[in-house]
CSV table of C-alpha atoms in Angstrom, one decimal:
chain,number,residue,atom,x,y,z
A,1,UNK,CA,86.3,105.3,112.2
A,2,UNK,CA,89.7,105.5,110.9
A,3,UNK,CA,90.8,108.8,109.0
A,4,UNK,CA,93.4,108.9,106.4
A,5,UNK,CA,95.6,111.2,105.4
A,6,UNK,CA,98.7,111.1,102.3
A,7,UNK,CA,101.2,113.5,101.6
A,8,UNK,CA,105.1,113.2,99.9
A,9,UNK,CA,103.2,113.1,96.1
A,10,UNK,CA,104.6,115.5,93.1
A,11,UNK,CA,106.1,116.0,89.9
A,12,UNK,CA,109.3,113.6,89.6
A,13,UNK,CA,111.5,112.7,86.5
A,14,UNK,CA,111.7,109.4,85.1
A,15,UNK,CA,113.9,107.2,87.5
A,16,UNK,CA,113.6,109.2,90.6
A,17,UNK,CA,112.3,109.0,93.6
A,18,UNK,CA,109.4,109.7,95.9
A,19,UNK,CA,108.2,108.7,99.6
A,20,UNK,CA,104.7,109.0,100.5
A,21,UNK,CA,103.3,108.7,104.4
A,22,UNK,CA,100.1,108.1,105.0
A,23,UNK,CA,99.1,109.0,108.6
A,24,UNK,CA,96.2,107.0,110.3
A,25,UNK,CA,93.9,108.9,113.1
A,26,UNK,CA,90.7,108.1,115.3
A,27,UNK,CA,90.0,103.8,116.0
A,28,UNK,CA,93.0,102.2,115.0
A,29,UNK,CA,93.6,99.3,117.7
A,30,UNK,CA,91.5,97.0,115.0
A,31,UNK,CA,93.5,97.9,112.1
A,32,UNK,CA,95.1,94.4,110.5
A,33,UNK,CA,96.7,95.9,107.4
A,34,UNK,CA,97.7,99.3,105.8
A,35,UNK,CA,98.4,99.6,101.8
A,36,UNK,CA,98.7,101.8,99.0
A,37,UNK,CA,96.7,101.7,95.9
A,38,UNK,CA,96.8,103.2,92.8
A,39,UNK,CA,94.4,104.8,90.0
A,40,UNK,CA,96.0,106.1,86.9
A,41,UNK,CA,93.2,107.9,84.4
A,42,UNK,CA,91.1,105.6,82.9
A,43,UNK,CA,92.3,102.9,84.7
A,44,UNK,CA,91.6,100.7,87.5
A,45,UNK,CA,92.4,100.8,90.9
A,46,UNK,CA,95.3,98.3,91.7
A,47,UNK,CA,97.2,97.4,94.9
A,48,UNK,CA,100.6,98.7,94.7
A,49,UNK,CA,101.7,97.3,98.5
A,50,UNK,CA,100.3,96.3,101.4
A,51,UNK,CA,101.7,95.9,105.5
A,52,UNK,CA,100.0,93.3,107.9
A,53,UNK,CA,100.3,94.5,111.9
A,54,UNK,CA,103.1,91.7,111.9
A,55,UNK,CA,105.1,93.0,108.9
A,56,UNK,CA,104.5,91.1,106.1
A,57,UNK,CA,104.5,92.8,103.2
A,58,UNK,CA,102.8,92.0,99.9
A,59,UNK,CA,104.1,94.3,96.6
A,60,UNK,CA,102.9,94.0,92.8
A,61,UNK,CA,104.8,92.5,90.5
A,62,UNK,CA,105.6,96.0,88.6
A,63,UNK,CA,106.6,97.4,91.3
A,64,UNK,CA,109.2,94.4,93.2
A,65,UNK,CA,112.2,95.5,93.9
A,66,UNK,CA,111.9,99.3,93.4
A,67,UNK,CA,109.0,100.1,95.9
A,68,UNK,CA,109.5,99.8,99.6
A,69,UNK,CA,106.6,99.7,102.3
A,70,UNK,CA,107.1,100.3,106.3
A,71,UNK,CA,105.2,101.2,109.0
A,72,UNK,CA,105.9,102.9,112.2
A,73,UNK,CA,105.3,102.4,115.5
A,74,UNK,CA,102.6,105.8,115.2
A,75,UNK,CA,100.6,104.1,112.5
A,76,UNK,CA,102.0,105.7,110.1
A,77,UNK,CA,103.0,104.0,106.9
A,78,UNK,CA,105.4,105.1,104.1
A,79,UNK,CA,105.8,103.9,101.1
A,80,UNK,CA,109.4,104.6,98.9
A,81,UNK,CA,109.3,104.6,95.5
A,82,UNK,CA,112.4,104.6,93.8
A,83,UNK,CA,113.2,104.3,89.9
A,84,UNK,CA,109.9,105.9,88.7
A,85,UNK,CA,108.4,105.2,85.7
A,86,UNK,CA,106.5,107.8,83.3
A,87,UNK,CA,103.5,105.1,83.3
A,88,UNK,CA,103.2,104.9,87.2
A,89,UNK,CA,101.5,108.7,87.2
A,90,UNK,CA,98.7,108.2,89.4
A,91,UNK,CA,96.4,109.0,92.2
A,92,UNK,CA,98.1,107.2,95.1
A,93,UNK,CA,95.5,106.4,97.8
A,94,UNK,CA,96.4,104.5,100.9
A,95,UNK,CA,94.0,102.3,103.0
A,96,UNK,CA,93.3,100.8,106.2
A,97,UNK,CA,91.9,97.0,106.2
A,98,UNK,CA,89.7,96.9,109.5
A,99,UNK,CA,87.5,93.6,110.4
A,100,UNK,CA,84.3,93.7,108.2
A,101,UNK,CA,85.6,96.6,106.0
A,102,UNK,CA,88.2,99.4,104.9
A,103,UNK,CA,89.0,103.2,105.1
A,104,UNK,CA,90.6,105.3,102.1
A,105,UNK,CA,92.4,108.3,102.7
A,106,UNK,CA,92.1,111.5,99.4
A,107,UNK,CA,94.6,110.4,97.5
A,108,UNK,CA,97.8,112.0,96.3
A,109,UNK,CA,98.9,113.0,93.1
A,110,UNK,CA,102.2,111.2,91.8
A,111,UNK,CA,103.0,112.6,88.1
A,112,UNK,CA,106.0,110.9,86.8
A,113,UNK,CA,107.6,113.1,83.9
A,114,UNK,CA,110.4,114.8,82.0
């Protein structure tokens, strides 16, 4: 079992900035790839960014260039997100990709607003 837990969300203007962590705990030797996701109401969920264990990093195209994802040596994983946009208010979840499966976290709130 891996547990999951966000923090860094809040109320932000249009075009600033925000850095979420996401902290991993429990089984985490067979983790392969941490990510953020995102759910906006009504919406789908969709994959914002993602980390392998070697680095590479794979970002939507909305989000290139203005959204950073790391990950420390304590299995933690960040994610900066600079130049926010009104329509990126959202439930940000992050995830752990394990063989044969996959662990969300809660979720935290990102409201993006004037």
């Amino acid at each position: 079992q891996v547990q999951l837990v966000e923090s860094g969300g809040g109320l932000v203007q249009p075009g600033g900035s925000l850095r979420l962590s996401c902290a991993a705990s429990g089984t985490l030797f067979n983790i392969y790839s941490m990510g953020w996701s995102r759910q906006a109401p009504g919406k789908q969920r969709e994959l914002v960014a993602s980390i392998t264990n070697s680095g590479i990093t794979n970002y939507a195209d909305s989000v290139k260039g203005r959204f950073t994802i790391s990950r420390d040596k304590k299995n933690t994983v960040y994610l900066q997100m600079n130049s926010l946009k009104p329509e990126e208010t959202a439930v940000y979840y992050c995830n752990a990709e394990v063989l044969g499966g996959g662990f969300w976290g809660q979720g935290t709130q990102v409201t993006v607003s004037s």
